[in-house]
Amino acid sequence: MAAEITLHRTAHGTLAGHVFGANHKWATTALELAGFSPADDGIHQLSMDDFDQTRQALHQLRQSARDLDVTVTLSPQPYLGDVAVDLAQRLPGQWEVDLAPLPEADRHEDLLAWVWSPGRLPAALEQHRIPCAARLTGDGTELLLVQPDDDNECVIGAMLPSLDLDFMDVVVDGPQSVSAASTHIAAAVIQNRLLPQYEEALFSSRLIESEDDLRWAQETYEPGEVVKPYPGELVSALNRFLHHASELIAHVRRPKAGLTAHEDAFVKKFEAHLRRAQKDGGDAMSLWLAEGERLLELASAGSTREPTAIQPPARFAAPVPPRPAAVTSTARSR
């Protein structure tokens, strides 16, 4: 279809209109001629408080759509905004919901570049007509929610960690996508499987980046060659380590990591020296080059001690697709 409008009844007593297609601007025109108003999220809404006005608006929409060659469909699916809000309220912590209209298929490709979860989420964006997606953001974690047009299930997956992409290459698979027929089930699987897998994948990326940077620095520079002013690429590598250091230390110091007394003493000393160097302008470079390898060894060993994440019911299992291409930040030097 060149231009389509999909209407959804919302939990707030309105009709929400999504537009889609190569000529989606004509669909938008038809909605506005009928009295639909664009909300802050870009979705057009029509209040249904007054029955006569609603009937008149829908009559006008039908006429305008016919004149402009626009197809109008009333969807039996729940409104995506309501689904996203309900899901966010069931997840641990505080989550913000942001709707992302996708009126053109090209927008799907733009969004796909930021999808980290393999499985049903990228497949849905590639194969289905999806006029709108919802982003859920909580404590640095970004999730994407879509409703394929011919499916009664919602599909949720992780987005790439945008706050960290300037400091690392994401070279590991993200958590598997989740699909469920209700937000209650989806929230349980997200909490028990997707979020633990997300944290594990993010930590693995931090660790791999830190190990690669330190190995490169040790292979490129002899100890006596590292003098101020430090080379720019070496400073960039140190800054990436400093960005990850607090998360690496927190990972090492968790109770389940099982540190020995000697290891615990080393981590406390490293953390104190790092804090002093960052606060008082001390030499974080020397600390990183001399002691960073030991910290990374403990972080790597701690990750192998981690218990396996809770597995979802078999009905949510999905085959693992081929490894996605690495995503490289543009703000890097090494």
Tab-separated table of N, CA, C and O in Angstrom, residues 120 176-177 179 189 193 311-320:
chain	number	residue	atom	x	y	z
A	120	ARG	N	14.138	-12.810	17.195
A	120	ARG	CA	12.900	-12.351	16.594
A	120	ARG	C	12.833	-10.847	16.382
A	120	ARG	O	12.125	-10.376	15.487
A	176	GLN	N	19.298	-12.605	23.854
A	176	GLN	CA	18.270	-13.051	22.925
A	176	GLN	C	16.987	-12.241	23.071
A	176	GLN	O	16.622	-11.819	24.166
A	177	SER	N	16.317	-12.015	21.948
A	177	SER	CA	15.021	-11.343	21.976
A	177	SER	C	14.006	-12.152	22.772
A	177	SER	O	14.136	-13.366	22.920
A	179	SER	N	9.753	-12.858	23.213
A	179	SER	CA	8.417	-12.689	22.650
A	179	SER	C	7.414	-13.299	23.616
A	179	SER	O	7.667	-14.335	24.229
A	189	VAL	N	10.190	-12.906	31.796
A	189	VAL	CA	11.296	-13.418	30.990
A	189	VAL	C	12.393	-12.362	30.850
A	189	VAL	O	13.586	-12.682	30.867
A	193	ARG	N	15.842	-13.505	32.268
A	193	ARG	CA	16.769	-13.915	31.225
A	193	ARG	C	17.423	-12.751	30.502
A	193	ARG	O	18.647	-12.649	30.450
A	311	GLN	N	17.074	-19.724	33.270
A	311	GLN	CA	16.608	-19.962	31.914
A	311	GLN	C	15.091	-19.838	31.837
A	311	GLN	O	14.381	-20.215	32.755
A	312	PRO	N	14.569	-19.307	30.705
A	312	PRO	CA	13.127	-19.174	30.549
A	312	PRO	C	12.495	-20.503	30.207
A	312	PRO	O	13.192	-21.482	29.910
A	313	PRO	N	11.165	-20.592	30.216
A	313	PRO	CA	10.498	-21.806	29.781
A	313	PRO	C	10.882	-22.140	28.354
A	313	PRO	O	11.253	-21.274	27.555
A	314	ALA	N	10.749	-23.410	27.999
A	314	ALA	CA	11.193	-23.870	26.693
A	314	ALA	C	10.468	-23.159	25.554
A	314	ALA	O	11.021	-22.971	24.477
A	315	ARG	N	9.242	-22.713	25.766
A	315	ARG	CA	8.471	-22.102	24.698
A	315	ARG	C	9.083	-20.793	24.216
A	315	ARG	O	8.763	-20.296	23.146
A	316	PHE	N	9.986	-20.185	25.026
A	316	PHE	CA	10.616	-18.944	24.620
A	316	PHE	C	11.986	-19.182	23.999
A	316	PHE	O	12.651	-18.236	23.599
A	317	ALA	N	12.418	-20.440	23.951
A	317	ALA	CA	13.739	-20.725	23.410
A	317	ALA	C	13.773	-20.376	21.929
A	317	ALA	O	12.810	-20.564	21.206
A	318	ALA	N	14.902	-19.860	21.460
A	318	ALA	CA	15.051	-19.501	20.055
A	318	ALA	C	16.440	-19.899	19.596
A	318	ALA	O	17.393	-19.817	20.352
A	319	PRO	N	16.596	-20.373	18.339
A	319	PRO	CA	17.921	-20.718	17.842
A	319	PRO	C	18.802	-19.487	17.760
A	319	PRO	O	18.332	-18.381	17.497
A	320	VAL	N	20.079	-19.686	18.018
A	320	VAL	CA	21.020	-18.568	17.979
A	320	VAL	C	21.427	-18.313	16.536
A	320	VAL	O	21.941	-19.199	15.857
